[in-house]
Coordinates of C-alpha atoms and ligand atoms in Angstrom, one line a residue:
X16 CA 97.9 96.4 132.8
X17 CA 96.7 96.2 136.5
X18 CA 94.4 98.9 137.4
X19 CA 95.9 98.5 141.1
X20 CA 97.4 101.7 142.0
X21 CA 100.7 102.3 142.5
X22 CA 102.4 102.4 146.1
X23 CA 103.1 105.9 144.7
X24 CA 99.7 107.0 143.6
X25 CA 98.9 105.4 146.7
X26 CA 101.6 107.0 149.2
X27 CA 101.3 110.2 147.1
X28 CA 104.2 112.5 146.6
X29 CA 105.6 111.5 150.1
X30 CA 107.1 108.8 149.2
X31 CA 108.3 110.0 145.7
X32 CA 110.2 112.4 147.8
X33 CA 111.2 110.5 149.9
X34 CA 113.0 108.2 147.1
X35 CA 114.6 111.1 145.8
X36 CA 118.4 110.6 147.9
X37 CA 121.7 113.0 146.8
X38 CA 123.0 109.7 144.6
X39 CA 119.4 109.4 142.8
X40 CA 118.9 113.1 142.0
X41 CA 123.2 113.4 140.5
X42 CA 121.5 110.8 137.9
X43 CA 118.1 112.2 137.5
X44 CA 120.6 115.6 136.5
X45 CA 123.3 113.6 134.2
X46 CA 120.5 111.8 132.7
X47 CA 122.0 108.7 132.2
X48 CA 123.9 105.9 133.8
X49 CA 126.8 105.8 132.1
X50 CA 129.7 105.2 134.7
X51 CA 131.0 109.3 134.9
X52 CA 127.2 109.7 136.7
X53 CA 127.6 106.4 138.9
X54 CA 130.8 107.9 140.0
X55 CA 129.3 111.5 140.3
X56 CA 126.2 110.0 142.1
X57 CA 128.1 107.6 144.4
X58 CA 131.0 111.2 145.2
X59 CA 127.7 113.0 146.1
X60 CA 126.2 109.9 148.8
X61 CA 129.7 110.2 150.3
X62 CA 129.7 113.8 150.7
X63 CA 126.2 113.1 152.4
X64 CA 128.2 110.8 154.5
X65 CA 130.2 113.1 155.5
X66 CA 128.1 115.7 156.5
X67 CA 125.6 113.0 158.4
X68 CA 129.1 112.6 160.5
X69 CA 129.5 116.1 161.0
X70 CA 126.2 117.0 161.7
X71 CA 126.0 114.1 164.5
X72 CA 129.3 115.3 166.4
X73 CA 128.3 118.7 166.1
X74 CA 124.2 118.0 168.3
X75 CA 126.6 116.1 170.9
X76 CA 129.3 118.2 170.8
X77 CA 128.6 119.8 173.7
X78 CA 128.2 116.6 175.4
X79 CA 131.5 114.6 174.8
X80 CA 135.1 115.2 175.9
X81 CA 137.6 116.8 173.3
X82 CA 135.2 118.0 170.2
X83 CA 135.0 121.4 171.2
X84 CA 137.6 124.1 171.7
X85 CA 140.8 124.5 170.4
X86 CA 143.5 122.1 169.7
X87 CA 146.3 124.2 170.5
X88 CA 148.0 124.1 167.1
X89 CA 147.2 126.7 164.0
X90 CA 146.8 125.7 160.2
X91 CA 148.6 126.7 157.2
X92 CA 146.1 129.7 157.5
X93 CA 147.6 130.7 161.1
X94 CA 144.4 130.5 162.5
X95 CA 144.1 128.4 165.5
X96 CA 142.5 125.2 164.7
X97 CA 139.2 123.8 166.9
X98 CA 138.7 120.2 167.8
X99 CA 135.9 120.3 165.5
X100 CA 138.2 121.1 162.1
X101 CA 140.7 118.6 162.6
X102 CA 137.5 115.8 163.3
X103 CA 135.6 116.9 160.1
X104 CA 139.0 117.0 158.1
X105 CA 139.4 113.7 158.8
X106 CA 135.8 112.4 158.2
X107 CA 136.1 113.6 154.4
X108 CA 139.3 111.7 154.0
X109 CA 137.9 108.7 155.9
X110 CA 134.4 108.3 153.8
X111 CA 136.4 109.1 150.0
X112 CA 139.2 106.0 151.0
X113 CA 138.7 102.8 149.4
X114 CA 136.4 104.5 147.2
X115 CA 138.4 104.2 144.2
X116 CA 136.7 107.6 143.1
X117 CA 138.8 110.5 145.2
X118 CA 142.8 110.4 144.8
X119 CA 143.4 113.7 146.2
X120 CA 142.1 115.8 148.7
X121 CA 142.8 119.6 149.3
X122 CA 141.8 120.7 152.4
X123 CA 141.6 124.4 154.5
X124 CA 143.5 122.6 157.6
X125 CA 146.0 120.5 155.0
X126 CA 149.2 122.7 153.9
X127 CA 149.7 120.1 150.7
X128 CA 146.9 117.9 148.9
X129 CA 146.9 114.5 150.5
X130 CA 146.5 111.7 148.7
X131 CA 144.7 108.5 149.3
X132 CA 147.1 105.9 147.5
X133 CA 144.5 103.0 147.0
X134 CA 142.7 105.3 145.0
X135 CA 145.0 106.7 142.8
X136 CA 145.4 106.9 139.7
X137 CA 142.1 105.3 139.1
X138 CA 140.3 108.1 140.7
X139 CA 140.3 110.6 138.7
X140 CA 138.5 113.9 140.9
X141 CA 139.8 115.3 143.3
X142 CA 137.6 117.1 146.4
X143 CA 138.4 120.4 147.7
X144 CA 136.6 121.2 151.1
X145 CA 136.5 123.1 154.1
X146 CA 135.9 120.8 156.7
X147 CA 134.3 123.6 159.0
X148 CA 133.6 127.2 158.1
X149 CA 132.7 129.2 160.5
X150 CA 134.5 127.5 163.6
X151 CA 134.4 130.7 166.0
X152 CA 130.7 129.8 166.4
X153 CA 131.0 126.1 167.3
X154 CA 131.6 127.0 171.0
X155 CA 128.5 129.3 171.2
X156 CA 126.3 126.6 169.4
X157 CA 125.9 129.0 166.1
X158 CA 125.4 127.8 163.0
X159 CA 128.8 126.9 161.1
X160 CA 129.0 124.9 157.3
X161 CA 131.5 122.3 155.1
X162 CA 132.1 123.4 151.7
X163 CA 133.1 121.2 149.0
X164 CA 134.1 121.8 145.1
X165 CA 135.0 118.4 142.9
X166 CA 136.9 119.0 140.1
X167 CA 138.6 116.3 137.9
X168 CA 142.1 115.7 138.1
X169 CA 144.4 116.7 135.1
X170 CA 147.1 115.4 134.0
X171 CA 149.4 112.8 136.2
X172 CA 150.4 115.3 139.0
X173 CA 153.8 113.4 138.5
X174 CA 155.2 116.3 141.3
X175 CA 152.7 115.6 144.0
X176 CA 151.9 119.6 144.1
X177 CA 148.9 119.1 142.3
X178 CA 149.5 122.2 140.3
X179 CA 146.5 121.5 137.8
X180 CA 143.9 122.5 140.7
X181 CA 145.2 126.3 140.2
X182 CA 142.6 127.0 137.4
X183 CA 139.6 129.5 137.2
X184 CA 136.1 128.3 139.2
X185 CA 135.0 127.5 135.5
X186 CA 136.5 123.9 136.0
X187 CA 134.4 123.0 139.1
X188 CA 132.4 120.0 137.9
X189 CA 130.4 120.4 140.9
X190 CA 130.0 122.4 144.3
X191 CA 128.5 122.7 146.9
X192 CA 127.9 123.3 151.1
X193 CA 126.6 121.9 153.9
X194 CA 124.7 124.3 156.2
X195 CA 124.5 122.5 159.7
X196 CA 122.0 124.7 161.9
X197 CA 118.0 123.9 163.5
X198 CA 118.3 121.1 159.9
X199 CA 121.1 120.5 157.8
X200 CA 120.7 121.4 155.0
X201 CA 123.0 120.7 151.7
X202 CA 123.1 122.3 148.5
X203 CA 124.8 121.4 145.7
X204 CA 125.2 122.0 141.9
X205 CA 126.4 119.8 139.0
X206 CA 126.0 123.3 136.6
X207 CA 122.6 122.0 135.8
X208 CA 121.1 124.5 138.8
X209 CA 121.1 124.3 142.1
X210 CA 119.2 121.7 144.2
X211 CA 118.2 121.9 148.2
X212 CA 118.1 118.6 150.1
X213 CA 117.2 118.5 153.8
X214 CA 118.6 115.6 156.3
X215 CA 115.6 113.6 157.8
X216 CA 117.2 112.3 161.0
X217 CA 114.4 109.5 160.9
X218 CA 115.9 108.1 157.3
X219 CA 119.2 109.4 157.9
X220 CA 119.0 110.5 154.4
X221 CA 119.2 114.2 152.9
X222 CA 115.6 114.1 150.8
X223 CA 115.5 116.6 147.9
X224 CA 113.8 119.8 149.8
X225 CA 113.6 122.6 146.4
X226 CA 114.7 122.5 143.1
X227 CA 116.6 125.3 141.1
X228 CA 116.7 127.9 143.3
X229 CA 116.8 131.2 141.7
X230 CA 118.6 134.8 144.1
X231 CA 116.1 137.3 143.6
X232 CA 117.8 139.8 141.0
X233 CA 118.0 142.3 144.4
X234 CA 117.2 142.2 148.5
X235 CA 117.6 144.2 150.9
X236 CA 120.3 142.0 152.6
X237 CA 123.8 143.5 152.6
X238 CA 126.0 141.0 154.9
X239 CA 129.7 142.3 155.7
X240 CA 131.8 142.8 159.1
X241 CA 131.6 146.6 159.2
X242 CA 134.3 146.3 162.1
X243 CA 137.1 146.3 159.4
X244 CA 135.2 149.7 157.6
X245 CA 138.1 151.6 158.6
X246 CA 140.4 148.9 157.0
X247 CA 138.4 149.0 153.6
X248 CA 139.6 150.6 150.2
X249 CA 137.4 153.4 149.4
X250 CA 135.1 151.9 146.8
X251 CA 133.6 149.6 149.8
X252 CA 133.5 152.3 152.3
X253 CA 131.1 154.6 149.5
X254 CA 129.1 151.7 149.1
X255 CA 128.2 151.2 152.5
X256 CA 128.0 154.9 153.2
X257 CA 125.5 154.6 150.3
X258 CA 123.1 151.8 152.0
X259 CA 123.4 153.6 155.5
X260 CA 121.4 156.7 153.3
X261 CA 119.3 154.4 151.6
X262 CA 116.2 152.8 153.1
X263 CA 115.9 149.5 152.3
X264 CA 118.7 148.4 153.1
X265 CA 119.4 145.7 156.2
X266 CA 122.3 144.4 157.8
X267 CA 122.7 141.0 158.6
X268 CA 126.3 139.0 159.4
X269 CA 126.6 135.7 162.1
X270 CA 130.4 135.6 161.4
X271 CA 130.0 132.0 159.6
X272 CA 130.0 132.5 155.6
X273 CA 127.9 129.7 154.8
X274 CA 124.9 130.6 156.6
X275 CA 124.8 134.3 155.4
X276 CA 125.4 133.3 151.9
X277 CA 122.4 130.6 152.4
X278 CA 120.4 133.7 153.5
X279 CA 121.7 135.5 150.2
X280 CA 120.5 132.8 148.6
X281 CA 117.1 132.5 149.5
X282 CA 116.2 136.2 150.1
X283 CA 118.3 138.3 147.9
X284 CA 121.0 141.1 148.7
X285 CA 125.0 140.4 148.7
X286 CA 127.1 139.3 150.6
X287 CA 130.9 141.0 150.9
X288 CA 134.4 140.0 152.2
X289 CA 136.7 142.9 150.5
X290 CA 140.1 143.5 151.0
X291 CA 141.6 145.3 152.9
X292 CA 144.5 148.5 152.3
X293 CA 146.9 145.7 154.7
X294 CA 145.5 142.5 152.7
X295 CA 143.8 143.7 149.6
X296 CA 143.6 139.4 149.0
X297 CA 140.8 139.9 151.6
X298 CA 140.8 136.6 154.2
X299 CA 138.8 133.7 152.2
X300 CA 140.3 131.4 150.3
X301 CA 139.2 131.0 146.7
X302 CA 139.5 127.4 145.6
X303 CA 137.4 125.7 148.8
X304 CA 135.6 128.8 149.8
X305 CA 134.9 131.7 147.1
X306 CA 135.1 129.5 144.0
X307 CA 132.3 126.9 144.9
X308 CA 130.3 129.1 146.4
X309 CA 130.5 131.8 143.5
X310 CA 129.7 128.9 141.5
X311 CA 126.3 128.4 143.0
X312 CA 126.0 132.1 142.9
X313 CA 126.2 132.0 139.1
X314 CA 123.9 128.2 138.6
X315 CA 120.9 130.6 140.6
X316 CA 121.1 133.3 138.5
X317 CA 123.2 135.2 140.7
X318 CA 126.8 136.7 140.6
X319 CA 130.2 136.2 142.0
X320 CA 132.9 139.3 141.6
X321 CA 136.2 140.2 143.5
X322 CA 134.7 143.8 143.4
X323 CA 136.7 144.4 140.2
X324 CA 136.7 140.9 138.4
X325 CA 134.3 137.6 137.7
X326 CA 135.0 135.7 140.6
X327 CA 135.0 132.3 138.4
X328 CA 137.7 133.6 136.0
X329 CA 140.6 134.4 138.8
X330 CA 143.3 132.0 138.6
X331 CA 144.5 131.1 141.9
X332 CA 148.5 131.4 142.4
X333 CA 148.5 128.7 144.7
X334 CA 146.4 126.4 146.8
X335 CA 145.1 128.1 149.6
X336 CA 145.2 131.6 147.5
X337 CA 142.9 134.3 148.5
X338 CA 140.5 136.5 146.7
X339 CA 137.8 139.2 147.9
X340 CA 134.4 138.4 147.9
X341 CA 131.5 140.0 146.6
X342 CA 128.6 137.5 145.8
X343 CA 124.5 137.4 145.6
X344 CA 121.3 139.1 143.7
X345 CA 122.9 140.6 140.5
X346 CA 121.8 144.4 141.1
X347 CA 123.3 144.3 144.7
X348 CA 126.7 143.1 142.7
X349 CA 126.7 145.3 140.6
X350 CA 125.8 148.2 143.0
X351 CA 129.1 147.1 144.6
X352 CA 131.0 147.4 140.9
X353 CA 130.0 150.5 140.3
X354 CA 131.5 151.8 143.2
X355 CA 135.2 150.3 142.3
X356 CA 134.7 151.1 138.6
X357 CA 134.2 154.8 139.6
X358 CA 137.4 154.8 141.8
X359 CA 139.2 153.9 138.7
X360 CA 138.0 156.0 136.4
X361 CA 138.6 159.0 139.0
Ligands
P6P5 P1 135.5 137.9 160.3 C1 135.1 132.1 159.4 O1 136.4 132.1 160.1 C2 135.3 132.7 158.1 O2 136.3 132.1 157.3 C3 134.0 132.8 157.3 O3 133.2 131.7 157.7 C4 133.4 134.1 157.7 O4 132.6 134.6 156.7 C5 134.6 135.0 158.0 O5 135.7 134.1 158.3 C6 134.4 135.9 159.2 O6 135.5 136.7 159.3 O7 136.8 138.6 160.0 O8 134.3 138.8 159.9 O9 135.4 137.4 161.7

């Protein structure tokens, strides 16, 4: 054996890192290379497509006709739609066709799943996603995020209606967000913990930034629009009478979820979109905003709860279906319980 070092021992851990891409890491966490991980790994290097493409519309944005502002037309949700969503909707069909991996794709801005023919039925996952969360701060240069959730397709969705997607967050086989503000970041989990990669412009490559992230078991974060505290079932209102009392306690909310969950999930506390007494559903939707994200929650030790109810055990009773919110450090959940467990037992 040569006793010439090694480019690594060499290069040091910089260029380990370096080598250690979305696609490389999926099969350093599936430990093998059988062809479920090649398709996992090569899903996870087109999602990193993807969010290289968003990312780069997003720093010239401000600089290019059309891409931001609104559209003029609303969504399935009856918000208005921005430039921005109907771009990034269409750069996660564009970098999943001809992939033979993706046959369907259920999207915030897409009233039905749409289908990408060549791929089906030979692709057998299907990629849920918000294209762009958080879009009332794209025009003030805020941070905003894309969430995505793979699960794998069952049955032969014979009807069109993709019906099998309306299962608990249990079946996500992985999820995940893209954060885009001063880096982008994207964090994803295959249930197997959950993994921090940070784009390097230079490479254009997102290079494996922190392993297994663990939310503190409490912080002193709470994060909810207290604009709609009037709105709120009493259970929230007695909980945030309770951190006003308590020192402690800090408020923090930028009006784009992805960016105050990150914070969540690096510091600590909870983060809360209840119902309301007019839409006790609350306003995110569950199966490309609440489920993946409660499953990251739950992979860093954390928790995920409608206030009342796992968060990974609802059922949704149709694709864009709603759910409240209540996710982060497990005390600061659980703080939140108490106060709806003590309504009912009044
Ligand atoms: P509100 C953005 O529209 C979004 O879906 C989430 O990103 C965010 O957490 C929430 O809505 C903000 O809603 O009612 O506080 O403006």
């Amino acid at each position: 054996m040569s006793n010439v070092p090694t480019a690594a021992q060499t290069l040091g851990p910089s260029l380990q890192r370096d080598c250690i891409t979305l696609s490389r890491h999926v099969l350093d966490q599936l430990q093998t290379f059988a062809p479920e991980a090649q398709d996992l790994s090569a899903l996870m290097s087109r999602i990193g497509l993807a969010a290289k493409l968003i990312a780069r519309h997003l720093s010239r944005a401000g600089l290019m006709e059309n891409a931001l502002g609104f559209t003029g037309s609303t969504n399935v949700q009856g918000e208005a739609v921005k430039q921005m969503d109907v771009y990034a909707n269409q750069v996660f069909i564009s970098v999943f066709e001809r992939s033979g991996l993706v046959c369907r794709l259920a999207s915030e801005e897409m009233e039905q799943p749409y289908y990408i023919p060549e791929n089906c039925p030979i692709g057998r996952y299907t990629l849920l996603y918000d294209p762009v969360d958080g879009s009332s701060n794209l025009d003030v240069n805020l941070n905003v995020g894309s969430i995505f959730s793979v699960r794998r397709q069952q049955g032969d969705d014979l009807d069109g209606q993709a019906q099998d997607l309306l299962q608990n967050g249990h079946q996500q086989l992985l999820a995940g967000y893209v954060l885009y503000g001063p880096s982008t970041v994207l964090v994803y989990s295959l249930g197997r913990g959950v993994h921090l990669f940070t784009l390097d412009p230079s490479l254009g490559e997102f290079i494996l930034a922190a392993e297994n992230l663990r939310i503190p078991e409490h912080g002193p974060v709470y994060s909810v629009n207290e604009g709609n505290f009037w709105q709120w079932e009493d259970p929230v209102r007695e909980y945030i009478r309770y951190v006003h009392r308590h020192e402690g306690y800090t408020a923090r909310y930028s009006g784009a979820l992805v960016g105050d969950f990150h914070r969540i999930l690096l510091e600590g506390g909870v983060f809360l979109y209840p119902g309301t007494k007019k839409k006790p559903e609350g306003k995110l939707r569950l199966l490309y905003e609440t489920a993946p994200l409660g499953f990251l929650a739950a992979q860093a030790g954390g928790r995920a709860s409608t206030g009342t109810q796992d968060l990974l055990d609802v059922v949704p009773s149709h694709l864009h279906a709603r759910a409240p919110f209540v996710a982060g450090s497990p005390e600061d959940v659980a703080l939140v319980e108490s106060f709806y467990a003590e309504s009912c037992s009044l």
